Short mmCIF file of C-alpha atoms and ligand atoms in Angstrom, two decimals:
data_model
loop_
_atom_site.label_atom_id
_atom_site.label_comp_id
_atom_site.label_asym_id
_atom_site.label_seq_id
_atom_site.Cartn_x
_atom_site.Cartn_y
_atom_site.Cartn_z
CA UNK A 102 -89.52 79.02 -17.88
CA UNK A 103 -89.43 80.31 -14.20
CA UNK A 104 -92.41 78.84 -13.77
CA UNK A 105 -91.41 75.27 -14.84
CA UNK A 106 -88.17 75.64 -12.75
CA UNK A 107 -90.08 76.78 -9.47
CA UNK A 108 -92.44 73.28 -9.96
CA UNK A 109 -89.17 71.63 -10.61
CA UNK A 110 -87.88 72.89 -7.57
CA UNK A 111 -91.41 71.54 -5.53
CA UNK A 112 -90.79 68.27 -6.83
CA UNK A 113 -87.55 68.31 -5.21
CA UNK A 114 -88.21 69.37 -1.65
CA UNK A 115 -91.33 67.42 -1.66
CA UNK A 116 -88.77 64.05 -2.32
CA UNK A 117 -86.57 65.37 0.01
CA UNK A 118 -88.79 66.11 2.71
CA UNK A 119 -90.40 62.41 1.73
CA UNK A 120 -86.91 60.88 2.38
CA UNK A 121 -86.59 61.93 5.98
CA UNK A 122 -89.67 61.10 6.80
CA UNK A 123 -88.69 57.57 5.94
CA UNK A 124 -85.62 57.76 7.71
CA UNK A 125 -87.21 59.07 10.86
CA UNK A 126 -89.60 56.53 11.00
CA UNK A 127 -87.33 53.43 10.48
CA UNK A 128 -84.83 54.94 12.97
CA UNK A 129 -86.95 55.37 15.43
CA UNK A 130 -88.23 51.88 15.38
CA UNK A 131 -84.82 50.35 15.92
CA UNK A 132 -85.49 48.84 19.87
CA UNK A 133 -82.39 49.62 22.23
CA UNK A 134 -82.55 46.00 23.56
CA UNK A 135 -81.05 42.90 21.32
CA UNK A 136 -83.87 40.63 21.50
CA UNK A 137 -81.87 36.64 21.98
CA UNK A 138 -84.04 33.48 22.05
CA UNK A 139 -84.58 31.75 25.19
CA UNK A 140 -81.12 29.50 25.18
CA UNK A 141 -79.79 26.91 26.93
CA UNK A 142 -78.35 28.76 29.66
CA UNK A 143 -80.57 32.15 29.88
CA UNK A 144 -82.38 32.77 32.86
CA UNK A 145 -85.74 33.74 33.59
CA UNK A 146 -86.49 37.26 32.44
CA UNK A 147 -83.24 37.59 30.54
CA UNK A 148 -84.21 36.86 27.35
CA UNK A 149 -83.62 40.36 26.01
CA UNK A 150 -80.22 41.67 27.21
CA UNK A 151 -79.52 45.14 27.43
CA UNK A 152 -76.97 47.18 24.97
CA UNK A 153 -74.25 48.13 26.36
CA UNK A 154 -72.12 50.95 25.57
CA UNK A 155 -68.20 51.90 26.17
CA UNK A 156 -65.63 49.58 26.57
CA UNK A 157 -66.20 46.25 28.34
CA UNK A 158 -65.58 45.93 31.91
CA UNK A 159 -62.03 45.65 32.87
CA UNK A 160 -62.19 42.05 34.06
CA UNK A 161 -65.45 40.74 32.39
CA UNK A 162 -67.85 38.53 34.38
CA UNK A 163 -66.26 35.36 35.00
CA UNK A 164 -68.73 33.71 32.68
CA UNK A 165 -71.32 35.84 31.73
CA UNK A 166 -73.36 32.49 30.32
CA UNK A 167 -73.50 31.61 34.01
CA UNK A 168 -75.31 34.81 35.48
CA UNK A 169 -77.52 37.20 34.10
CA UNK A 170 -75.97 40.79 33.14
CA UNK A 171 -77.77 43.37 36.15
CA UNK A 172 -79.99 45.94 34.22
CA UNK A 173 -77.87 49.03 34.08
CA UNK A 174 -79.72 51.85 36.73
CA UNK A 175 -82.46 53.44 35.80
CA UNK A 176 -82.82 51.29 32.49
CA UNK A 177 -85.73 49.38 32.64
CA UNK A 178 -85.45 45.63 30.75
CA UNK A 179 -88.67 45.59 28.27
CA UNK A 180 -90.04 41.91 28.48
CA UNK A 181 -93.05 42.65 26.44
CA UNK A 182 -93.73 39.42 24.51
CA UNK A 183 -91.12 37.01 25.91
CA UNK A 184 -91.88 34.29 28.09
CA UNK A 185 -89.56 33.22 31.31
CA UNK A 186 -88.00 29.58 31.00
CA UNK A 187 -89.46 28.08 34.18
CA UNK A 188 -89.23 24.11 32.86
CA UNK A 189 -88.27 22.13 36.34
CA UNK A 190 -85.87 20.06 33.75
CA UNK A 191 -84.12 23.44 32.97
CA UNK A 192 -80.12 22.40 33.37
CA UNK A 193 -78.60 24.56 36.06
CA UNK A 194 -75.83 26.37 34.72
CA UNK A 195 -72.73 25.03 36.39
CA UNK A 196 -71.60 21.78 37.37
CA UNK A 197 -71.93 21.35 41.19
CA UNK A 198 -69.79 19.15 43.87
CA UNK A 199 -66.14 19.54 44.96
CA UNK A 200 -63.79 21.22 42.80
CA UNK A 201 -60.27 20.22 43.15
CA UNK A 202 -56.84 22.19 43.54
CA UNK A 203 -56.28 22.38 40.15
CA UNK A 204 -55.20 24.29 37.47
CA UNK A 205 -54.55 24.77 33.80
CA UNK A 206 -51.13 25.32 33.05
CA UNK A 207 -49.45 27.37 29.82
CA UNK A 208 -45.88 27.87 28.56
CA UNK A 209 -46.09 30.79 25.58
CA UNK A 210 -44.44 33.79 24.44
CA UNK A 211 -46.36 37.04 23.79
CA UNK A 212 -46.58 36.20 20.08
CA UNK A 213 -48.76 33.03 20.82
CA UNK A 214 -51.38 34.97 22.08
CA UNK A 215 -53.60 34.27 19.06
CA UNK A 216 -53.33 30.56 18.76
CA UNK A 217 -53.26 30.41 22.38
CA UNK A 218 -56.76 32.25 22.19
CA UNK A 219 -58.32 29.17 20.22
CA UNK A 220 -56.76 26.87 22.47
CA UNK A 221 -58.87 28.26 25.52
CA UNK A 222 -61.72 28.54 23.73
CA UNK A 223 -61.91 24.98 23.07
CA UNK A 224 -61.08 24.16 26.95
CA UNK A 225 -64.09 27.25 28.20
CA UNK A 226 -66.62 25.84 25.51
CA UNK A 227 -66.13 21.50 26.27
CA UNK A 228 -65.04 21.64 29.88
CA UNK A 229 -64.04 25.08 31.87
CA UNK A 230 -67.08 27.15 31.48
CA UNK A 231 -68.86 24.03 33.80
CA UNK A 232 -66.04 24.38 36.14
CA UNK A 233 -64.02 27.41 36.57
CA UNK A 234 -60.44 26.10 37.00
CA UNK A 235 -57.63 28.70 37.31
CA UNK A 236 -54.97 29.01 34.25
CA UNK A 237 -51.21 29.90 35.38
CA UNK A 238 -49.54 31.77 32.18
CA UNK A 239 -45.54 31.32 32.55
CA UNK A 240 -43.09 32.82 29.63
CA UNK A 241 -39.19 33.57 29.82
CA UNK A 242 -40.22 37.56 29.18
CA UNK A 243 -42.73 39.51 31.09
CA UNK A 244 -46.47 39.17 29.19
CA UNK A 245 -47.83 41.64 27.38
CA UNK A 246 -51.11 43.57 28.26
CA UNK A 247 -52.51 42.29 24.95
CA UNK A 248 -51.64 38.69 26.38
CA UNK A 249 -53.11 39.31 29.51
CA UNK A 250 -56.16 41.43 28.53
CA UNK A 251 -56.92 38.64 25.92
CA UNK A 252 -56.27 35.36 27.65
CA UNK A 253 -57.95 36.52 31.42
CA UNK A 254 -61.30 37.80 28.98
CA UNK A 255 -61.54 34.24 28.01
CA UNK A 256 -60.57 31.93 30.78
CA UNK A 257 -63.42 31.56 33.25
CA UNK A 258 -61.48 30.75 36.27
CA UNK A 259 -58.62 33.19 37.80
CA UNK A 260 -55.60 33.95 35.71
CA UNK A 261 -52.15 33.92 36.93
CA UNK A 262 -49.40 35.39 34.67
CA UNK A 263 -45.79 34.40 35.97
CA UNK A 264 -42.08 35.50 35.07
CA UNK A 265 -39.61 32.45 34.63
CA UNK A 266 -36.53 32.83 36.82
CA UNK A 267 -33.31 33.34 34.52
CA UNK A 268 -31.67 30.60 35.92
CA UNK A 269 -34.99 27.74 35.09
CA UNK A 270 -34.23 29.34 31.23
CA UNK A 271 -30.54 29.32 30.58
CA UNK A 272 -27.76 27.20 30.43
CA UNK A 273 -26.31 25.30 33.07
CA UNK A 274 -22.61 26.73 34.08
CA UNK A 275 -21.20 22.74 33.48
CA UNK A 276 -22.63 23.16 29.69
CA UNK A 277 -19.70 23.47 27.16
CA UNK A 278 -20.70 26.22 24.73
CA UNK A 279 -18.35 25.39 21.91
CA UNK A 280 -19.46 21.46 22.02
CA UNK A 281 -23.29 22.95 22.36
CA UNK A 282 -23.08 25.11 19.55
CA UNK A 283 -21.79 22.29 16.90
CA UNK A 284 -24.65 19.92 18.09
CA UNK A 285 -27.25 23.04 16.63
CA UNK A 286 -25.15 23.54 13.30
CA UNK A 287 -24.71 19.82 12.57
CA UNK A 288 -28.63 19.29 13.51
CA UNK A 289 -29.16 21.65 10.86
CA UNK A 290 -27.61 20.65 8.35
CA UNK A 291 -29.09 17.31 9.09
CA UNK A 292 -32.69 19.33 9.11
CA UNK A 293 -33.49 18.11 12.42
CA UNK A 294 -36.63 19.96 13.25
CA UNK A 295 -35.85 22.79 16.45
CA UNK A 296 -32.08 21.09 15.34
CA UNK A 297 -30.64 24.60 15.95
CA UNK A 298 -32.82 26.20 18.35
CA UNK A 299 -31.59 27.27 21.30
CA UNK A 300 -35.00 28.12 22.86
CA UNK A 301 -36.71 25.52 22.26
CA UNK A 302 -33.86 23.54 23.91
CA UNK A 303 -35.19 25.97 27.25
CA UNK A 304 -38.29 25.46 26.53
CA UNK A 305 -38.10 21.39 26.55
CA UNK A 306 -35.64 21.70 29.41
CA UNK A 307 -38.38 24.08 31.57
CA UNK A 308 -41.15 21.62 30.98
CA UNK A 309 -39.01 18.94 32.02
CA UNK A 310 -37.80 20.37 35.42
CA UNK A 311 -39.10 23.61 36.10
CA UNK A 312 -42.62 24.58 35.64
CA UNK A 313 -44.01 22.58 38.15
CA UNK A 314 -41.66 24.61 40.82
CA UNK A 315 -42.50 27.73 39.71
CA UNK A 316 -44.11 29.61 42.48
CA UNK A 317 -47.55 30.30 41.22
CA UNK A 318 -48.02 26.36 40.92
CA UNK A 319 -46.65 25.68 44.05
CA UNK A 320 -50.14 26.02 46.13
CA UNK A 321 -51.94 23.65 43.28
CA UNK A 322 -51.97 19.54 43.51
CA UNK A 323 -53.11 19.36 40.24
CA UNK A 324 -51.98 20.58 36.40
CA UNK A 325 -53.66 20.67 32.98
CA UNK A 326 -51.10 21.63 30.14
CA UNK A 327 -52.28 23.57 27.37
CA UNK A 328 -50.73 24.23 24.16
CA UNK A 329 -51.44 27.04 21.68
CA UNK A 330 -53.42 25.84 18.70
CA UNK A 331 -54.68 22.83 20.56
CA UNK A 332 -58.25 21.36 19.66
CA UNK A 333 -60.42 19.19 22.00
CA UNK A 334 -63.54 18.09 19.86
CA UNK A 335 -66.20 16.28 22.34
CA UNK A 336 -68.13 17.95 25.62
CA UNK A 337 -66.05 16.70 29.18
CA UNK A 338 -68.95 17.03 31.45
CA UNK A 339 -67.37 15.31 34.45
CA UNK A 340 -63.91 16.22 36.42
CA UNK A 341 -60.95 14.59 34.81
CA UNK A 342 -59.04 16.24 37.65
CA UNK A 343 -61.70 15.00 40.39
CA UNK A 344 -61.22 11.05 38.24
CA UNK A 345 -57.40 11.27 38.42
CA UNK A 346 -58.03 11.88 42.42
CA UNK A 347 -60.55 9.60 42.86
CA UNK A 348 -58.64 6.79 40.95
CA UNK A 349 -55.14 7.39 42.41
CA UNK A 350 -53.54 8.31 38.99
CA UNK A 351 -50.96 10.39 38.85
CA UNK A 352 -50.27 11.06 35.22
CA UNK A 353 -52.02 10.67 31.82
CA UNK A 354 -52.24 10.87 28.01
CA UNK A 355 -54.51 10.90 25.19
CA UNK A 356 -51.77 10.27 22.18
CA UNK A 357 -48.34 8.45 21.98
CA UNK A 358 -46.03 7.57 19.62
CA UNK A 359 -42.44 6.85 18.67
CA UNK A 360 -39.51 9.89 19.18
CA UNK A 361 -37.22 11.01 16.67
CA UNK A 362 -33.97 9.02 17.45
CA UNK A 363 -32.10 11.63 16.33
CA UNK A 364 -32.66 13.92 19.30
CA UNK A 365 -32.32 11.42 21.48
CA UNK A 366 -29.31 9.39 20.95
CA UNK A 367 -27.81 8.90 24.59
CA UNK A 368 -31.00 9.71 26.70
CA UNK A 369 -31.83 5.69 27.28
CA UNK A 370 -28.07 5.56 28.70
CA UNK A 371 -28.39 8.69 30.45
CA UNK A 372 -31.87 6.86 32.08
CA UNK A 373 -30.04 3.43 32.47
CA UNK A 374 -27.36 5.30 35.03
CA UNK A 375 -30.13 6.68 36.75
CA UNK A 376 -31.63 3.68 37.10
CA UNK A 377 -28.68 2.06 38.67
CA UNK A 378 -27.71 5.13 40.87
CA UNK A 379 -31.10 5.28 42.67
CA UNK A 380 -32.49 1.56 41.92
CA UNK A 381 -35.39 2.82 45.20
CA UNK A 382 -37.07 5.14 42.96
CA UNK A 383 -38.18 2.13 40.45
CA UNK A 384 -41.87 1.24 41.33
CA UNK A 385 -42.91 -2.34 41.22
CA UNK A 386 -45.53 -2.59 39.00
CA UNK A 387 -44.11 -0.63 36.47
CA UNK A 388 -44.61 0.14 32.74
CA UNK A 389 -41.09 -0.77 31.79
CA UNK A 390 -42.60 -3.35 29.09
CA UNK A 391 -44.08 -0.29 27.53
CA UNK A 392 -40.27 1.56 27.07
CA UNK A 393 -38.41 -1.59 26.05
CA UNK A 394 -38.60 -4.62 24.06
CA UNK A 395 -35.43 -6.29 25.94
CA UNK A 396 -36.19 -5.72 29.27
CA UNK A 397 -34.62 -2.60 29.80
CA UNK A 398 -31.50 -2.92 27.46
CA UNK A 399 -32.77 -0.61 24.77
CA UNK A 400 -35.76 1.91 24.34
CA UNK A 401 -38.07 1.65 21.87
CA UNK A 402 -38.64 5.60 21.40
CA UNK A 403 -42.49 4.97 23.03
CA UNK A 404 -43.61 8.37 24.57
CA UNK A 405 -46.95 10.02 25.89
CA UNK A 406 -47.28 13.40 23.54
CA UNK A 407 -47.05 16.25 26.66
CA UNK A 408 -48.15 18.84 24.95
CA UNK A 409 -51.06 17.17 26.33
CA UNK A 410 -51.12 16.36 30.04
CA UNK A 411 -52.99 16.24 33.24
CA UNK A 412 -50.89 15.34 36.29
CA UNK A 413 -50.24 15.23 39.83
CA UNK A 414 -47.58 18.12 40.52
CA UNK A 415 -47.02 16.36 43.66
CA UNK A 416 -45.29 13.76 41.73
CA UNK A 417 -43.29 16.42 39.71
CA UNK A 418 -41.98 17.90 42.98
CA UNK A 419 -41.19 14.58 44.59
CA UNK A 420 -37.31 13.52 45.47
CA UNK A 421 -37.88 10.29 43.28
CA UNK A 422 -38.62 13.08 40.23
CA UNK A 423 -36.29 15.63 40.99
CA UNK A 424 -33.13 12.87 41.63
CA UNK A 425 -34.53 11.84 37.97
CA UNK A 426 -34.41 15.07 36.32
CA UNK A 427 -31.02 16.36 38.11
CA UNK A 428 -29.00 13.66 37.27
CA UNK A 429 -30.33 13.43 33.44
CA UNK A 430 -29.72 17.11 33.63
CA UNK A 431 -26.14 16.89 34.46
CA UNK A 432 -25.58 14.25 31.32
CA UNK A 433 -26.16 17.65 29.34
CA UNK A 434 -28.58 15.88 27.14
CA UNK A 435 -31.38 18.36 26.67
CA UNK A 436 -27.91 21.12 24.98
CA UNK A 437 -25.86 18.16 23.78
CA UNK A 438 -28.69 16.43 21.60
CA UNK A 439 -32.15 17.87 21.68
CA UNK A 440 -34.07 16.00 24.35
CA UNK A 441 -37.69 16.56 24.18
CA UNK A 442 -40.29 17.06 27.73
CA UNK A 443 -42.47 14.32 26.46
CA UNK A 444 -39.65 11.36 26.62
CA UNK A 445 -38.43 12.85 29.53
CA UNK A 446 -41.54 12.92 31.22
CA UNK A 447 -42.99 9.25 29.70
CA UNK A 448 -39.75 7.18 30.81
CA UNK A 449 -40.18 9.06 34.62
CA UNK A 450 -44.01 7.94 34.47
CA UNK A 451 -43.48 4.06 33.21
CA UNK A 452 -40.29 3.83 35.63
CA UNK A 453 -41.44 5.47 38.61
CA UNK A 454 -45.31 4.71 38.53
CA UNK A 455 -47.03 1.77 38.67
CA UNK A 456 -48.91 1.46 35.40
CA UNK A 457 -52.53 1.61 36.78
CA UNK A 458 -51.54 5.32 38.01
CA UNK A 459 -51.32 6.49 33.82
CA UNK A 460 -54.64 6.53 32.37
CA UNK A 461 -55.36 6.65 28.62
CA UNK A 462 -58.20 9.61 28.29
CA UNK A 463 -60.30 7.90 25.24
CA UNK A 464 -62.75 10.57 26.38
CA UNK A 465 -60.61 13.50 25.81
CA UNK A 466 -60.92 14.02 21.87
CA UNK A 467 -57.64 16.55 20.95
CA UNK A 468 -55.71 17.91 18.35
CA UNK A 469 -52.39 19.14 18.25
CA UNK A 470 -50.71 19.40 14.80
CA UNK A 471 -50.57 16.59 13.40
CA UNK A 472 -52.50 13.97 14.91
CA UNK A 473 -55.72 13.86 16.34
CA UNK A 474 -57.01 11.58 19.75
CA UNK A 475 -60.74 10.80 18.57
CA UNK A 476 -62.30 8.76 21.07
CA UNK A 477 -63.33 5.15 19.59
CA UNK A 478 -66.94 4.19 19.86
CA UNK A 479 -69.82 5.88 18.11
CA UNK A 480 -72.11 5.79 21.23
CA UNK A 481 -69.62 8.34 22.98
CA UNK A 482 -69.23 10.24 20.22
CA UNK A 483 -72.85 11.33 19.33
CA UNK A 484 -73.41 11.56 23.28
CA UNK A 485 -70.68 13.99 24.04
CA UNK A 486 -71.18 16.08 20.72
CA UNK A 487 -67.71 15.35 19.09
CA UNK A 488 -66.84 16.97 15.87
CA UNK A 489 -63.56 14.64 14.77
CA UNK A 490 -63.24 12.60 12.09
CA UNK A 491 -63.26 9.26 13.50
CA UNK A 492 -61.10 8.20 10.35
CA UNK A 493 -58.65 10.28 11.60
CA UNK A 494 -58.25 9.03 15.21
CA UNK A 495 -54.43 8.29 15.68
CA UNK A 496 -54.41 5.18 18.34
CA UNK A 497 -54.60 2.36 16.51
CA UNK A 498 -52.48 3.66 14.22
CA UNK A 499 -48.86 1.86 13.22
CA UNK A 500 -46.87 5.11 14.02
CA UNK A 501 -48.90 5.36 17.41
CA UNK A 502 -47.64 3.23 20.83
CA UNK A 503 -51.53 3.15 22.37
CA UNK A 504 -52.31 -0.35 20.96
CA UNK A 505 -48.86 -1.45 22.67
CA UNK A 506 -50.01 0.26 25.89
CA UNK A 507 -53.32 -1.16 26.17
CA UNK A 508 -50.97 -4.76 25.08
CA UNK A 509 -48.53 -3.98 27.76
CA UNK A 510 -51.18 -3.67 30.43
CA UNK A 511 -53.37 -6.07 29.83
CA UNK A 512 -56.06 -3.19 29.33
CA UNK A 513 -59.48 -3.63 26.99
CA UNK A 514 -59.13 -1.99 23.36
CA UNK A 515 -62.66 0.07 22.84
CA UNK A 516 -65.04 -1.73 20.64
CA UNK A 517 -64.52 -0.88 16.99
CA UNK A 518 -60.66 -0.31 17.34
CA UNK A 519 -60.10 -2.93 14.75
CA UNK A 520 -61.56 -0.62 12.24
CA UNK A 521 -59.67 2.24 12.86
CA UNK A 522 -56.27 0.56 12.27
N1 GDP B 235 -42.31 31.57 26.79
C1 GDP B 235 -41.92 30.78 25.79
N2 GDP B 235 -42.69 29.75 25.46
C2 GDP B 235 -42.29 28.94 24.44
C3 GDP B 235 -41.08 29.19 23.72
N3 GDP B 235 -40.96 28.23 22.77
C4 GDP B 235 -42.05 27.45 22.88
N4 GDP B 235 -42.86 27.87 23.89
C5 GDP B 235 -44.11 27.26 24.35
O1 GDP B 235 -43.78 25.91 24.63
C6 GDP B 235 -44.79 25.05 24.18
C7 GDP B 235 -44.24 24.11 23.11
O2 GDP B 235 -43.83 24.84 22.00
P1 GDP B 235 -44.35 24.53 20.54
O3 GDP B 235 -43.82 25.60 19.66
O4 GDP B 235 -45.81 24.30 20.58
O5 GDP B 235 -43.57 23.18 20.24
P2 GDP B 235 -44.05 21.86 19.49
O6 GDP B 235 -45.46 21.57 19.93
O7 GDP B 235 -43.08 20.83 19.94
O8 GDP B 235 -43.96 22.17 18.03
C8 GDP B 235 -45.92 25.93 23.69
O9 GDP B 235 -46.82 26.12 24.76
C9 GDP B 235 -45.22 27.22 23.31
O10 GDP B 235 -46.08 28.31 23.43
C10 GDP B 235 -40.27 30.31 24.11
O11 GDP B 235 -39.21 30.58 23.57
N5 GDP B 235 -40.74 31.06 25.16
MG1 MG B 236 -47.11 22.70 20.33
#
C-alpha cells in the first residue's frame, strides 16, 4: 500500500516537474520585439519595433507612420533576418510643397467625443496624415480631458481647444422669449426635427455668424468643417485647400439638396430686405439662378449641406458677410423659426460670389447621415481606393440640387451620371 502510494506520488512530481519545464521553455522563447512586415511607410531598419511599456507619451508623435520610433537607451533593436527597404521607388512618407494657412474646424460637445473620434480618423487615414493641418475644437462648455486626450492622440497636426464666448451662444437681448418659446412647442407638436431645441437653435446660429470670429481661427485663411460621425471614402492625395487658393474659390460643397420649408418660412424675405438694403454686396456673376426659379421672387429651398465645408474665412469675416448675417440676425429668424447654417451660408455664397468661386468636390467621397457624395466615374474610384457604393451616390438624385447646379452653370456632368439618376 505505502509502497504503491509513494510511486503514485513519483508519477506526480515527475508531471509536475515535466509541466514547467514546458512552460519555461515556451516563455522564454517569446522575443521582446513585435516583429511587423516591411510596410508601406516603414523605414529602413525599422521593421521590428520595439515594445514599449507604461503609458503612452503624453502628446504622441505627431504621426508615428511618418518617423521611426528612437530605440529606447540601452535597448538594442535585433534586425537578425529582416531586410532594409532601400527600393529608389520607395514613396516618401509625406506629401511635400507649400502648406497653406489652414485648418480643420469642429463644433462638439464633450459627449461627441466618440463619433467625433471616427470622424478624424477618416480625415488622418485619406488626407491629414500626408499633410498635417491643425484642428481648432470649439464647444459652448469647457472640453473635457477625455476630449482632449482623445481627439489631439489622433489628429496629426496641432490641436486647438477653444471656449465659446456666452454672448456668440445665447439669445440676443431684442429676442422675445414668450413668442420664442411657442415657436419650439408648436414645432413639436408638428414633429419638426430640433423643432424644440433650443441648442441646436445656438448651434445653427454659431455656425452661421460666429465660429469663424472666434479667436483661435482668427490667424487661419482657410477652414475645413468636420462633423462627428462623418465618413470620407476615397484617398485625397493633393491639397484641396492649396486648389481652392490656386483657383480663387472661396467656398465649396460635395452634397446639396432641398431645406425643410418648415424651418424656414420667412428667411427668403428676411434675404430679399437684405438684398435691397445693401444692393453693393450682390456680385455680378452670381448663382442666383441656382436659389430661384423666378428670378429672385421666391427660393427654391436649394442649399450646399455645411456640415461639410471648406472655405475662405476671409470671406466669413468680410463686411459684405457680416452686413448679411447682422441684419438676418436682427429678423430673429434663427429663435423665431429654426433657420439652419447651411441655407444661411448657401444663399450668402450664390448672392455674394460669383459662381466660378463654389466648386463641387466630386473628388471628396463623404458621408454624413443620410446621404452619401460618391464621386462619379469608375476610373477615379479604383485610383483613389474608394469604398462607397456608387449606387448610393446622392447627386444625381431627384431630392439632390447638384444636377441643377452643374445646369445653372453651364458646368460638365461626370461621365456615367446618367446612370446614377
Ligand atoms: N458644443 C456644442 N456643439 C454642438 C451642440 N449641438 C450640436 N453641436 C455640434 O454641431 C454640429 C451639428 O450638430 P449635429 O448634431 O451633427 O446636427 P445635424 O448634423 O444637423 O443633425 C456637430 O458638429 C455637433 O457636434 C451643442 O449643444 N454644443
Ligand atoms: Mg451632423
Amino acid at each position: 500500500m505505502a509502497t504503491a502510494s509513494s510511486r503514485y506520488l513519483r508519477y506526480i512530481l515527475f508531471a509536475v516537474f515535466g509541466l514547467l519545464v514546458v512552460y519555461f521553455l515556451s516563455s522564454s522563447s517569446i522575443p521582446n520585439t513585435i516583429h511587423r512586415p516591411t510596410g508601406y511607410f516603414s523605414t529602413p531598419s525599422t521593421e521590428q519595433v520595439a515594445v514599449h511599456d507604461g503609458p503612452p507619451p503624453e502628446k504622441a508623435p505627431s504621426n508615428p507612420l511618418h518617423k521611426a520610433p528612437e530605440p529606447e537607451e540601452g535597448s538594442k533593436l535585433d534586425t537578425t533576418g529582416t531586410t532594409p527597404n532601400l527600393a529608389p521607388e520607395f514613396p516618401s512618407a509625406a506629401a511635400g510643397g507649400p502648406r497653406m494657412n489652414a485648418t480643420f474646424v469642429t463644433l462638439a460637445r464633450n459627449s461627441d467625443v466618440w463619433e467625433l473620434a471616427r470622424s478624424i480618423r477618416h480625415v488622418e487615414d485619406r488626407f491629414n496624415e500626408k499633410y498635417h493641418y491643425d484642428w481648432v475644437f470649439l464647444n459652448n462648455e469647457e472640453f473635457s480631458e477625455e476630449f482632449k486626450k482623445v481627439t489631439t492622440n489622433l489628429v496629426s497636426g496641432k490641436t486647438h481647444y477653444g471656449l465659446i464666448p456666452v454672448d456668440h451662444w445665447s439669445f440676443p437681448d431684442f429676442i422675445d422669449q414668450e413668442k420664442a418659446e411657442a415657436v419650439r412647442e408648436e414645432m413639436k407638436n408638428k414633429k419638426i426635427i430640433y423643432g424644440d431645441s433650443i441648442s441646436y437653435r445656438h448651434m445653427c446660429r454659431y455656425e452661421s455668424g460666429f465660429f469663424f470670429r472666434h479667436e483661435l481661427m482668427n490667424k487661419f485663411e482657410w477652414y475645413w468643417r468636420v462633423e462627428p460621425s462623418i465618413e470620407l471614402y476615397c484617398d485625397i492625395d493633393y491639397d484641396p485647400f492649396k486648389f481652392m487658393a490656386d483657383n480663387k474659390k472661396k467656398y465649396s460643397f460635395v452634397l446639396s439638396l432641398f431645406e425643410y420649408v418648415e424651418t424656414i418660412p420667412t428667411l427668403w424675405d428676411s434675404v430679399k430686405t437684405f438684398m435691397s438694403k445693401h444692393p453693393e454686396h450682390i456680385a455680378e456673376g452670381n448663382a442666383l439662378g441656382w436659389l430661384s426659379d423666378d428670378e429672385g421672387d421666391t427660393y427654391n429651398h436649394c442649399h450646399f449641406w455645411s456640415n461639410f465645408e471648406i472655405g475662405n474665412l476671409n470671406w466669413l469675416r468680410s463686411k459684405a458677410y457680416l452686413d448679411y448675417f447682422n441684419s438676418l440676425d436682427r429678423d430673429g429668424g434663427f429663435f423665431y423659426e429654426r433657420w439652419g447654417d447651411a441655407p444661411v451660408h448657401s444663399i450668402a455664397a450664390a448672392l455674394m460670389l460669383k459662381q466660378d468661386e463654389i466648386h463641387f468636390f466630386n473628388d471628396i467621397a463623404y458621408y454624413h447621415v443620410p446621404f452619401t457624395h460618391c464621386p462619379t466615374g469608375e476610373d477615379y474610384r479604383l485610383k483613389h481606393k474608394c469604398h462607397c457604393e456608387p449606387g448610393k451616390n446622392f447627386d444625381w438624385k431627384s431630392y439632390s440640387c447638384t444636377t441643377k447646379w452643374f445646369d445653372v452653370t453651364g458646368l460638365q456632368k461626370p461621365d456615367g451620371w446618367e446612370k446614377e439618376v
